[in-house]
Amino acid sequence: MLGNVALVILMLLLLQLLVAAAWAMAVPTLRLSRLASRHWSLSAVCGARAAALMLTRGSAPDWLAVSGANAVSVLAVLAMRRGVLIFLRSPAWDGESILVVAFVLLGNLACEWLPPPHCPSVQVMISCAAMAWVLLRMCMQAYPTLRSEFGERTAFLLIAPQVAAVAMFTLRALAGLVPASAGLQPLPADTPLNLASVLLLLMLTLVQHASLAGMALQRLVRKLRHLSQRDPLTGLFNRAEWTRQLEAQHRWLGRFGEPFGVLMIDIDHFKKINDTQGHAAGDAVLLTTAQVLTASARDVDVIGRLGGEEFGVLLPRADQITVRRTAERLRKMLGDAETSWRDQPIRLTVSIGAALCSDADESPAHLLERADHALYQAKNTGRNRTVVARLAT
């Protein structure tokens, strides 16, 4: 007949097996990091194996049921930590993992020389201290990267279950130092402390892996958002996102009265490049244009590929003079850019239509219409030039 603690450990074993299977299936389904998810699956397998070894205590040798279970438990948290660091593209020093495993193994074996009443308690303390250390190190290494990638609030929510696990293992390790805790025993001994520990461990295991899944889904959502906002060739904003940025700048004008400018940039004779040198050469020209615009524009400017060979630049906090000077500077820098395909130089020139928006009553659509009209004027009067539209009346 299984005791209360053993029943909870059995539930923990089944949960770990389900989690391991879920991580194994998540790789092809969600296209997660293969190496990271394999580490998390291995962590769950090790957790299930440790639970199974705990249930053999009393029937299997202590070196296997006690020391072995403790070592496998530590391997579980080490695999989790390494998976997190791999997922976050942070360095994972395997030498530290080897030292932790050696500390647990040697510590548990050395306890065999202690008097029988003290040996089990010290083994529990050693293993819990090691797991608390590994999880603490993971939190310290992962939190800065999580904060920079997902923001402070999301990073805190993702790391909170790991911090709770650190607290639990630390308190369980310290419990062995309290004289009144002479009854501190390895699992699955039926003691109030053990029952509370395994119930909390069951809950934390579920929440820990849920936080890992949340971390993976957060990155997946960010990736999908990025793909929906960016042009796949140049990496610039696509037309839809650039237009949203334009509308946001227009609302800013209405609220604070700050004028802004728009540049419509069109590569001259682009069709001829595609027809004579191929579409790969055309792609090279588009990439060069995007790189020059990105390197030459101000930090506050918003650059997008609006379609084909047409690019747009949004100029916040600009006046008529700034719009003209910026357009001319970009046009000259693009003309000076070195572009070649298969060792054949390609001369790159652009025509630019510019317009300033200083009246909140002018709609973004009308502003783009004025900039487009100025662009057509630039192309129809010889190309490789800038035309600035008159202010809206």
mmCIF file of C-alpha atoms in Angstrom:
data_model
loop_
_atom_site.group_PDB
_atom_site.id
_atom_site.type_symbol
_atom_site.label_atom_id
_atom_site.label_comp_id
_atom_site.label_asym_id
_atom_site.label_seq_id
_atom_site.Cartn_x
_atom_site.Cartn_y
_atom_site.Cartn_z
ATOM 1 C CA MET A 1 0.000 0.000 0.000
ATOM 2 C CA LEU A 2 1.528 3.305 -1.089
ATOM 3 C CA GLY A 3 1.687 6.123 1.421
ATOM 4 C CA ASN A 4 0.534 9.676 0.748
ATOM 5 C CA VAL A 5 4.012 10.880 -0.234
ATOM 6 C CA ALA A 6 4.544 7.896 -2.539
ATOM 7 C CA LEU A 7 1.210 8.532 -4.256
ATOM 8 C CA VAL A 8 2.160 12.135 -4.968
ATOM 9 C CA ILE A 9 5.573 10.992 -6.269
ATOM 10 C CA LEU A 10 3.762 8.578 -8.588
ATOM 11 C CA MET A 11 1.658 11.480 -9.873
ATOM 12 C CA LEU A 12 4.867 13.479 -10.351
ATOM 13 C CA LEU A 13 6.371 10.599 -12.343
ATOM 14 C CA LEU A 14 3.369 10.462 -14.682
ATOM 15 C CA LEU A 15 3.383 14.250 -15.068
ATOM 16 C CA GLN A 16 7.065 14.255 -16.018
ATOM 17 C CA LEU A 17 6.484 11.569 -18.635
ATOM 18 C CA LEU A 18 3.636 13.597 -20.160
ATOM 19 C CA VAL A 19 5.792 16.719 -20.180
ATOM 20 C CA ALA A 20 8.668 14.841 -21.830
ATOM 21 C CA ALA A 21 6.338 13.613 -24.578
ATOM 22 C CA ALA A 22 4.892 17.100 -25.040
ATOM 23 C CA TRP A 23 8.336 18.671 -25.521
ATOM 24 C CA ALA A 24 9.295 15.926 -27.960
ATOM 25 C CA MET A 25 6.183 16.628 -30.052
ATOM 26 C CA ALA A 26 6.580 20.417 -29.834
ATOM 27 C CA VAL A 27 9.701 20.462 -32.025
ATOM 28 C CA PRO A 28 8.084 19.632 -35.393
ATOM 29 C CA THR A 29 4.738 21.215 -34.475
ATOM 30 C CA LEU A 30 5.895 24.642 -33.276
ATOM 31 C CA ARG A 31 9.350 24.652 -34.895
ATOM 32 C CA LEU A 32 11.005 25.350 -31.571
ATOM 33 C CA SER A 33 14.716 25.197 -30.948
ATOM 34 C CA ARG A 34 15.458 21.502 -31.357
ATOM 35 C CA LEU A 35 18.386 21.406 -28.955
ATOM 36 C CA ALA A 36 16.618 23.413 -26.247
ATOM 37 C CA SER A 37 13.412 21.362 -26.397
ATOM 38 C CA ARG A 38 15.426 18.130 -26.315
ATOM 39 C CA HIS A 39 17.107 19.343 -23.128
ATOM 40 C CA TRP A 40 13.699 20.139 -21.593
ATOM 41 C CA SER A 41 12.402 16.731 -22.633
ATOM 42 C CA LEU A 42 15.525 15.145 -21.109
ATOM 43 C CA SER A 43 14.925 17.147 -17.929
ATOM 44 C CA ALA A 44 11.423 15.699 -17.646
ATOM 45 C CA VAL A 45 12.699 12.161 -18.347
ATOM 46 C CA CYS A 46 15.338 12.557 -15.631
ATOM 47 C CA GLY A 47 12.673 13.862 -13.259
ATOM 48 C CA ALA A 48 10.512 10.805 -13.984
ATOM 49 C CA ARG A 49 13.501 8.498 -13.522
ATOM 50 C CA ALA A 50 14.358 10.131 -10.200
ATOM 51 C CA ALA A 51 10.759 9.685 -9.025
ATOM 52 C CA ALA A 52 10.851 6.026 -10.031
ATOM 53 C CA LEU A 53 14.078 5.499 -8.059
ATOM 54 C CA MET A 54 12.552 7.204 -5.029
ATOM 55 C CA LEU A 55 9.693 4.713 -5.095
ATOM 56 C CA THR A 56 12.181 1.813 -4.900
ATOM 57 C CA ARG A 57 13.646 2.977 -1.594
ATOM 58 C CA GLY A 58 13.427 0.188 0.914
ATOM 59 C CA SER A 59 13.626 -2.522 -1.732
ATOM 60 C CA ALA A 60 16.643 -1.388 -3.801
ATOM 61 C CA PRO A 61 20.167 -0.689 -2.474
ATOM 62 C CA ASP A 62 20.587 2.774 -0.956
ATOM 63 C CA TRP A 63 23.369 3.686 -3.376
ATOM 64 C CA LEU A 64 20.844 3.357 -6.195
ATOM 65 C CA ALA A 65 17.570 4.371 -4.568
ATOM 66 C CA VAL A 66 19.022 7.270 -2.585
ATOM 67 C CA SER A 67 22.308 8.460 -4.108
ATOM 68 C CA GLY A 68 21.211 7.566 -7.642
ATOM 69 C CA ALA A 69 17.871 9.333 -7.313
ATOM 70 C CA ASN A 70 19.561 12.435 -5.915
ATOM 71 C CA ALA A 71 22.076 12.517 -8.770
ATOM 72 C CA VAL A 72 19.374 12.053 -11.435
ATOM 73 C CA SER A 73 17.295 14.838 -9.817
ATOM 74 C CA VAL A 74 20.249 17.183 -10.136
ATOM 75 C CA LEU A 75 20.709 16.111 -13.769
ATOM 76 C CA ALA A 76 17.072 17.083 -14.372
ATOM 77 C CA VAL A 77 17.577 20.680 -13.240
ATOM 78 C CA LEU A 78 20.932 20.860 -15.063
ATOM 79 C CA ALA A 79 19.240 19.793 -18.310
ATOM 80 C CA MET A 80 16.506 22.378 -17.767
ATOM 81 C CA ARG A 81 19.065 25.112 -17.137
ATOM 82 C CA ARG A 82 21.145 24.213 -20.168
ATOM 83 C CA GLY A 83 18.031 24.132 -22.363
ATOM 84 C CA VAL A 84 17.061 27.626 -21.203
ATOM 85 C CA LEU A 85 20.551 28.993 -21.901
ATOM 86 C CA ILE A 86 20.609 27.363 -25.348
ATOM 87 C CA PHE A 87 17.166 28.805 -26.114
ATOM 88 C CA LEU A 88 18.347 32.275 -25.072
ATOM 89 C CA ARG A 89 21.632 31.849 -26.978
ATOM 90 C CA SER A 90 23.623 32.351 -23.781
ATOM 91 C CA PRO A 91 26.872 30.498 -22.977
ATOM 92 C CA ALA A 92 26.426 27.338 -20.906
ATOM 93 C CA TRP A 93 29.573 26.240 -19.090
ATOM 94 C CA ASP A 94 29.488 22.445 -18.907
ATOM 95 C CA GLY A 95 32.406 22.425 -16.473
ATOM 96 C CA GLU A 96 30.118 23.829 -13.798
ATOM 97 C CA SER A 97 27.584 21.069 -14.451
ATOM 98 C CA ILE A 98 30.274 18.432 -14.050
ATOM 99 C CA LEU A 99 31.354 19.971 -10.741
ATOM 100 C CA VAL A 100 27.774 20.016 -9.443
ATOM 101 C CA VAL A 101 27.178 16.357 -10.352
ATOM 102 C CA ALA A 102 30.502 15.369 -8.794
ATOM 103 C CA PHE A 103 29.638 17.298 -5.633
ATOM 104 C CA VAL A 104 26.297 15.481 -5.296
ATOM 105 C CA LEU A 105 27.697 12.016 -6.034
ATOM 106 C CA LEU A 106 30.722 12.323 -3.783
ATOM 107 C CA GLY A 107 28.701 14.024 -1.062
ATOM 108 C CA ASN A 108 26.047 11.309 -1.056
ATOM 109 C CA LEU A 109 28.654 8.542 -1.042
ATOM 110 C CA ALA A 110 30.641 10.229 1.741
ATOM 111 C CA CYS A 111 27.491 10.306 3.852
ATOM 112 C CA GLU A 112 27.677 6.510 4.107
ATOM 113 C CA TRP A 113 30.470 7.037 6.646
ATOM 114 C CA LEU A 114 28.215 9.121 8.895
ATOM 115 C CA PRO A 115 26.231 7.595 11.776
ATOM 116 C CA PRO A 116 22.908 6.184 10.501
ATOM 117 C CA PRO A 117 20.633 8.862 12.035
ATOM 118 C CA HIS A 118 22.468 11.643 10.218
ATOM 119 C CA CYS A 119 23.188 10.106 6.814
ATOM 120 C CA PRO A 120 19.722 10.511 5.174
ATOM 121 C CA SER A 121 19.305 14.108 6.344
ATOM 122 C CA VAL A 122 22.712 15.179 5.039
ATOM 123 C CA GLN A 123 22.060 13.508 1.692
ATOM 124 C CA VAL A 124 18.803 15.460 1.354
ATOM 125 C CA MET A 125 20.586 18.702 2.275
ATOM 126 C CA ILE A 126 23.370 18.137 -0.280
ATOM 127 C CA SER A 127 20.998 17.372 -3.144
ATOM 128 C CA CYS A 128 18.600 20.227 -2.366
ATOM 129 C CA ALA A 129 21.475 22.692 -2.029
ATOM 130 C CA ALA A 130 22.847 21.599 -5.410
ATOM 131 C CA MET A 131 19.465 21.955 -7.146
ATOM 132 C CA ALA A 132 18.874 25.357 -5.541
ATOM 133 C CA TRP A 133 22.298 26.502 -6.761
ATOM 134 C CA VAL A 134 21.698 25.310 -10.341
ATOM 135 C CA LEU A 135 18.296 27.002 -10.546
ATOM 136 C CA LEU A 136 19.630 30.194 -8.963
ATOM 137 C CA ARG A 137 22.435 30.332 -11.509
ATOM 138 C CA MET A 138 19.892 29.792 -14.287
ATOM 139 C CA CYS A 139 17.769 32.703 -13.018
ATOM 140 C CA MET A 140 20.787 34.981 -12.777
ATOM 141 C CA GLN A 141 21.940 34.131 -16.298
ATOM 142 C CA ALA A 142 18.537 34.071 -17.987
ATOM 143 C CA TYR A 143 16.791 37.100 -16.487
ATOM 144 C CA PRO A 144 18.843 39.854 -18.224
ATOM 145 C CA THR A 145 18.354 38.193 -21.619
ATOM 146 C CA LEU A 146 14.653 37.600 -20.981
ATOM 147 C CA ARG A 147 14.210 41.228 -19.933
ATOM 148 C CA SER A 148 15.929 42.565 -23.045
ATOM 149 C CA GLU A 149 13.958 40.275 -25.370
ATOM 150 C CA PHE A 150 10.490 40.214 -23.788
ATOM 151 C CA GLY A 151 10.407 43.176 -21.388
ATOM 152 C CA GLU A 152 10.686 43.363 -17.611
ATOM 153 C CA ARG A 153 7.153 42.268 -16.736
ATOM 154 C CA THR A 154 7.122 39.213 -18.986
ATOM 155 C CA ALA A 155 10.639 38.266 -17.887
ATOM 156 C CA PHE A 156 9.553 38.367 -14.242
ATOM 157 C CA LEU A 157 6.539 36.145 -14.924
ATOM 158 C CA LEU A 158 8.695 33.649 -16.813
ATOM 159 C CA ILE A 159 11.405 33.488 -14.156
ATOM 160 C CA ALA A 160 9.108 33.524 -11.070
ATOM 161 C CA PRO A 161 8.485 29.710 -11.013
ATOM 162 C CA GLN A 162 12.243 29.080 -11.085
ATOM 163 C CA VAL A 163 12.747 31.530 -8.205
ATOM 164 C CA ALA A 164 10.016 29.721 -6.238
ATOM 165 C CA ALA A 165 11.792 26.410 -6.854
ATOM 166 C CA VAL A 166 15.059 27.934 -5.584
ATOM 167 C CA ALA A 167 13.272 29.023 -2.410
ATOM 168 C CA MET A 168 11.713 25.585 -1.888
ATOM 169 C CA PHE A 169 14.958 23.637 -2.300
ATOM 170 C CA THR A 170 16.847 26.141 -0.146
ATOM 171 C CA LEU A 171 14.323 25.880 2.694
ATOM 172 C CA ARG A 172 14.348 22.089 2.511
ATOM 173 C CA ALA A 173 18.149 22.066 2.659
ATOM 174 C CA LEU A 174 18.180 24.464 5.616
ATOM 175 C CA ALA A 175 15.579 22.387 7.428
ATOM 176 C CA GLY A 176 18.263 19.804 8.065
ATOM 177 C CA LEU A 177 20.199 22.329 10.172
ATOM 178 C CA VAL A 178 17.339 22.858 12.605
ATOM 179 C CA PRO A 179 17.713 20.578 15.649
ATOM 180 C CA ALA A 180 13.990 19.918 15.766
ATOM 181 C CA SER A 181 14.126 18.509 12.240
ATOM 182 C CA ALA A 182 15.823 15.261 13.159
ATOM 183 C CA GLY A 183 13.027 13.575 11.259
ATOM 184 C CA LEU A 184 14.189 15.043 7.891
ATOM 185 C CA GLN A 185 14.176 11.981 5.642
ATOM 186 C CA PRO A 186 14.650 11.273 1.947
ATOM 187 C CA LEU A 187 11.492 10.824 -0.097
ATOM 188 C CA PRO A 188 9.169 8.875 -0.018
ATOM 189 C CA ALA A 189 9.191 8.693 3.801
ATOM 190 C CA ASP A 190 5.733 9.716 5.068
ATOM 191 C CA THR A 191 6.498 12.835 7.077
ATOM 192 C CA PRO A 192 4.582 16.158 7.083
ATOM 193 C CA LEU A 193 7.627 17.959 5.651
ATOM 194 C CA ASN A 194 7.992 15.428 2.835
ATOM 195 C CA LEU A 195 4.300 15.587 1.972
ATOM 196 C CA ALA A 196 4.389 19.381 1.796
ATOM 197 C CA SER A 197 7.594 19.226 -0.273
ATOM 198 C CA VAL A 198 6.284 16.787 -2.903
ATOM 199 C CA LEU A 199 2.960 18.613 -3.249
ATOM 200 C CA LEU A 200 4.823 21.862 -3.823
ATOM 201 C CA LEU A 201 7.248 20.095 -6.181
ATOM 202 C CA LEU A 202 4.341 18.688 -8.189
ATOM 203 C CA MET A 203 2.837 22.145 -8.591
ATOM 204 C CA LEU A 204 6.180 23.805 -9.356
ATOM 205 C CA THR A 205 7.055 21.173 -11.976
ATOM 206 C CA LEU A 206 3.851 21.952 -13.842
ATOM 207 C CA VAL A 207 4.344 25.714 -13.535
ATOM 208 C CA GLN A 208 8.053 25.523 -14.477
ATOM 209 C CA HIS A 209 7.381 23.721 -17.728
ATOM 210 C CA ALA A 210 4.414 26.013 -18.394
ATOM 211 C CA SER A 211 6.780 28.985 -18.057
ATOM 212 C CA LEU A 212 9.208 27.340 -20.500
ATOM 213 C CA ALA A 213 6.346 26.802 -22.935
ATOM 214 C CA GLY A 214 5.296 30.420 -22.414
ATOM 215 C CA MET A 215 8.828 31.561 -23.181
ATOM 216 C CA ALA A 216 8.854 29.540 -26.402
ATOM 217 C CA LEU A 217 5.415 30.817 -27.439
ATOM 218 C CA GLN A 218 6.431 34.418 -26.696
ATOM 219 C CA ARG A 219 9.336 34.091 -29.105
ATOM 220 C CA LEU A 220 7.125 32.393 -31.693
ATOM 221 C CA VAL A 221 4.586 35.227 -31.472
ATOM 222 C CA ARG A 222 7.359 37.821 -31.792
ATOM 223 C CA LYS A 223 8.728 36.006 -34.819
ATOM 224 C CA LEU A 224 5.315 35.867 -36.473
ATOM 225 C CA ARG A 225 4.764 39.556 -35.709
ATOM 226 C CA HIS A 226 8.151 40.359 -37.199
ATOM 227 C CA LEU A 227 7.337 38.380 -40.342
ATOM 228 C CA SER A 228 3.993 40.168 -40.681
ATOM 229 C CA GLN A 229 5.669 43.589 -40.443
ATOM 230 C CA ARG A 230 8.814 43.102 -42.519
ATOM 231 C CA ASP A 231 9.682 42.762 -46.169
ATOM 232 C CA PRO A 232 11.308 39.319 -46.519
ATOM 233 C CA LEU A 233 14.057 40.445 -48.926
ATOM 234 C CA THR A 234 15.298 43.697 -47.383
ATOM 235 C CA GLY A 235 14.151 43.350 -43.762
ATOM 236 C CA LEU A 236 12.579 46.812 -43.930
ATOM 237 C CA PHE A 237 9.003 47.516 -42.880
ATOM 238 C CA ASN A 238 6.478 46.332 -45.451
ATOM 239 C CA ARG A 239 3.856 48.655 -46.881
ATOM 240 C CA ALA A 240 1.172 47.785 -44.328
ATOM 241 C CA GLU A 241 3.411 48.402 -41.310
ATOM 242 C CA TRP A 242 4.989 51.533 -42.798
ATOM 243 C CA THR A 243 1.502 52.900 -43.386
ATOM 244 C CA ARG A 244 0.579 52.171 -39.758
ATOM 245 C CA GLN A 245 3.674 54.090 -38.661
ATOM 246 C CA LEU A 246 2.628 56.967 -40.928
ATOM 247 C CA GLU A 247 -0.848 57.046 -39.389
ATOM 248 C CA ALA A 248 0.658 57.041 -35.882
ATOM 249 C CA GLN A 249 2.887 59.991 -36.816
ATOM 250 C CA HIS A 250 -0.159 61.808 -38.203
ATOM 251 C CA ARG A 251 -1.964 61.327 -34.872
ATOM 252 C CA TRP A 252 1.125 62.723 -33.119
ATOM 253 C CA LEU A 253 0.897 65.801 -35.349
ATOM 254 C CA GLY A 254 -2.735 66.273 -34.353
ATOM 255 C CA ARG A 255 -1.901 66.006 -30.651
ATOM 256 C CA PHE A 256 1.374 67.931 -30.387
ATOM 257 C CA GLY A 257 1.578 69.908 -33.617
ATOM 258 C CA GLU A 258 4.939 68.469 -34.763
ATOM 259 C CA PRO A 259 5.182 68.426 -38.587
ATOM 260 C CA PHE A 260 6.746 65.473 -40.386
ATOM 261 C CA GLY A 261 7.901 64.629 -43.861
ATOM 262 C CA VAL A 262 7.531 61.741 -46.294
ATOM 263 C CA LEU A 263 9.969 60.657 -49.005
ATOM 264 C CA MET A 264 8.893 58.373 -51.839
ATOM 265 C CA ILE A 265 11.996 56.847 -53.443
ATOM 266 C CA ASP A 266 11.951 54.986 -56.745
ATOM 267 C CA ILE A 267 14.964 53.238 -58.320
ATOM 268 C CA ASP A 268 15.559 54.542 -61.834
ATOM 269 C CA HIS A 269 15.433 52.061 -64.755
ATOM 270 C CA PHE A 270 14.936 49.121 -62.405
ATOM 271 C CA LYS A 271 13.019 47.100 -64.999
ATOM 272 C CA LYS A 272 15.976 47.388 -67.351
ATOM 273 C CA ILE A 273 18.283 45.911 -64.687
ATOM 274 C CA ASN A 274 15.934 42.947 -64.251
ATOM 275 C CA ASP A 275 15.555 42.435 -68.006
ATOM 276 C CA THR A 276 19.249 42.670 -68.921
ATOM 277 C CA GLN A 277 20.998 41.207 -65.869
ATOM 278 C CA GLY A 278 18.326 39.075 -64.258
ATOM 279 C CA HIS A 279 16.177 39.249 -61.158
ATOM 280 C CA ALA A 280 19.087 38.249 -58.908
ATOM 281 C CA ALA A 281 20.870 41.435 -59.955
ATOM 282 C CA GLY A 282 17.681 43.358 -59.242
ATOM 283 C CA ASP A 283 17.550 41.826 -55.745
ATOM 284 C CA ALA A 284 21.151 42.918 -55.174
ATOM 285 C CA VAL A 285 20.201 46.488 -56.095
ATOM 286 C CA LEU A 286 17.223 46.391 -53.736
ATOM 287 C CA LEU A 287 19.420 45.127 -50.894
ATOM 288 C CA THR A 288 22.000 47.828 -51.522
ATOM 289 C CA THR A 289 19.297 50.475 -51.515
ATOM 290 C CA ALA A 290 17.882 49.188 -48.221
ATOM 291 C CA GLN A 291 21.327 49.059 -46.613
ATOM 292 C CA VAL A 292 22.250 52.600 -47.679
ATOM 293 C CA LEU A 293 18.923 53.994 -46.502
ATOM 294 C CA THR A 294 19.223 52.238 -43.151
ATOM 295 C CA ALA A 295 22.798 53.407 -42.619
ATOM 296 C CA SER A 296 22.164 56.989 -43.757
ATOM 297 C CA ALA A 297 18.802 57.822 -42.216
ATOM 298 C CA ARG A 298 18.322 59.262 -38.740
ATOM 299 C CA ASP A 299 17.531 56.960 -35.826
ATOM 300 C CA VAL A 300 13.981 58.315 -35.625
ATOM 301 C CA ASP A 301 13.269 57.866 -39.350
ATOM 302 C CA VAL A 302 11.044 54.989 -40.454
ATOM 303 C CA ILE A 303 12.060 53.176 -43.635
ATOM 304 C CA GLY A 304 9.913 50.774 -45.607
ATOM 305 C CA ARG A 305 9.799 48.942 -48.897
ATOM 306 C CA LEU A 306 6.443 49.852 -50.333
ATOM 307 C CA GLY A 307 6.541 47.408 -53.236
ATOM 308 C CA GLY A 308 8.735 46.577 -56.205
ATOM 309 C CA GLU A 309 11.493 49.179 -56.500
ATOM 310 C CA GLU A 310 9.677 51.800 -54.395
ATOM 311 C CA PHE A 311 10.781 52.754 -50.873
ATOM 312 C CA GLY A 312 9.312 55.145 -48.345
ATOM 313 C CA VAL A 313 11.018 57.165 -45.599
ATOM 314 C CA LEU A 314 9.039 58.784 -42.802
ATOM 315 C CA LEU A 315 10.786 61.842 -41.288
ATOM 316 C CA PRO A 316 9.425 62.784 -37.837
ATOM 317 C CA ARG A 317 10.036 66.274 -36.458
ATOM 318 C CA ALA A 318 11.000 67.795 -39.811
ATOM 319 C CA ASP A 319 10.424 71.058 -41.647
ATOM 320 C CA GLN A 320 10.501 71.881 -45.356
ATOM 321 C CA ILE A 321 14.261 72.517 -45.338
ATOM 322 C CA THR A 322 15.006 69.262 -43.448
ATOM 323 C CA VAL A 323 12.855 67.294 -45.883
ATOM 324 C CA ARG A 324 14.670 68.696 -48.927
ATOM 325 C CA ARG A 325 18.156 68.309 -47.451
ATOM 326 C CA THR A 326 17.491 64.763 -46.264
ATOM 327 C CA ALA A 327 16.100 63.749 -49.653
ATOM 328 C CA GLU A 328 19.106 65.183 -51.489
ATOM 329 C CA ARG A 329 21.547 63.580 -49.078
ATOM 330 C CA LEU A 330 19.973 60.157 -49.494
ATOM 331 C CA ARG A 331 19.821 60.549 -53.274
ATOM 332 C CA LYS A 332 23.536 61.381 -53.492
ATOM 333 C CA MET A 333 24.558 58.597 -51.124
ATOM 334 C CA LEU A 334 22.572 56.064 -53.141
ATOM 335 C CA GLY A 335 24.209 57.380 -56.323
ATOM 336 C CA ASP A 336 27.647 56.937 -54.752
ATOM 337 C CA ALA A 337 26.918 53.418 -53.527
ATOM 338 C CA GLU A 338 28.942 50.663 -55.159
ATOM 339 C CA THR A 339 26.739 47.946 -56.586
ATOM 340 C CA SER A 340 27.825 45.087 -58.796
ATOM 341 C CA TRP A 341 26.577 41.729 -59.970
ATOM 342 C CA ARG A 342 28.962 39.019 -61.169
ATOM 343 C CA ASP A 343 31.762 41.591 -61.264
ATOM 344 C CA GLN A 344 29.669 43.873 -63.473
ATOM 345 C CA PRO A 345 29.123 47.338 -61.928
ATOM 346 C CA ILE A 346 25.549 48.587 -61.729
ATOM 347 C CA ARG A 347 24.969 52.314 -61.632
ATOM 348 C CA LEU A 348 22.287 53.102 -59.097
ATOM 349 C CA THR A 349 20.265 56.309 -59.232
ATOM 350 C CA VAL A 350 16.931 57.168 -57.651
ATOM 351 C CA SER A 351 14.161 59.688 -58.070
ATOM 352 C CA ILE A 352 12.591 61.119 -54.921
ATOM 353 C CA GLY A 353 9.257 62.766 -54.293
ATOM 354 C CA ALA A 354 9.022 64.577 -50.951
ATOM 355 C CA ALA A 355 6.179 66.168 -49.039
ATOM 356 C CA LEU A 356 5.827 67.872 -45.668
ATOM 357 C CA CYS A 357 2.737 67.440 -43.516
ATOM 358 C CA SER A 358 2.147 70.358 -41.135
ATOM 359 C CA ASP A 359 -1.653 70.422 -41.115
ATOM 360 C CA ALA A 360 -3.458 67.777 -39.054
ATOM 361 C CA ASP A 361 -6.533 68.228 -41.249
ATOM 362 C CA GLU A 362 -4.647 66.748 -44.210
ATOM 363 C CA SER A 363 -5.202 63.002 -44.339
ATOM 364 C CA PRO A 364 -2.293 60.544 -44.672
ATOM 365 C CA ALA A 365 -3.765 59.408 -48.001
ATOM 366 C CA HIS A 366 -3.661 62.946 -49.370
ATOM 367 C CA LEU A 367 -0.096 63.396 -48.086
ATOM 368 C CA LEU A 368 1.012 60.262 -49.955
ATOM 369 C CA GLU A 369 -0.795 61.473 -53.045
ATOM 370 C CA ARG A 370 1.229 64.713 -52.959
ATOM 371 C CA ALA A 371 4.491 62.811 -52.456
ATOM 372 C CA ASP A 372 3.609 60.429 -55.308
ATOM 373 C CA HIS A 373 2.834 63.353 -57.593
ATOM 374 C CA ALA A 374 6.230 64.895 -56.751
ATOM 375 C CA LEU A 375 7.891 61.553 -57.504
ATOM 376 C CA TYR A 376 6.271 61.369 -60.932
ATOM 377 C CA GLN A 377 7.488 64.898 -61.606
ATOM 378 C CA ALA A 378 11.037 63.843 -60.694
ATOM 379 C CA LYS A 379 10.875 60.852 -63.039
ATOM 380 C CA ASN A 380 9.267 62.785 -65.892
ATOM 381 C CA THR A 381 11.833 65.580 -65.756
ATOM 382 C CA GLY A 382 14.921 63.444 -66.171
ATOM 383 C CA ARG A 383 15.157 61.147 -63.119
ATOM 384 C CA ASN A 384 17.967 61.119 -60.552
ATOM 385 C CA ARG A 385 16.545 64.174 -58.843
ATOM 386 C CA THR A 386 14.372 65.315 -55.937
ATOM 387 C CA VAL A 387 11.085 67.193 -56.209
ATOM 388 C CA VAL A 388 9.466 68.595 -53.073
ATOM 389 C CA ALA A 389 5.705 68.997 -53.191
ATOM 390 C CA ARG A 390 4.128 72.277 -52.292
ATOM 391 C CA LEU A 391 2.533 72.549 -48.891
ATOM 392 C CA ALA A 392 -1.107 71.514 -48.743
ATOM 393 C CA THR A 393 -3.540 74.414 -48.950
#
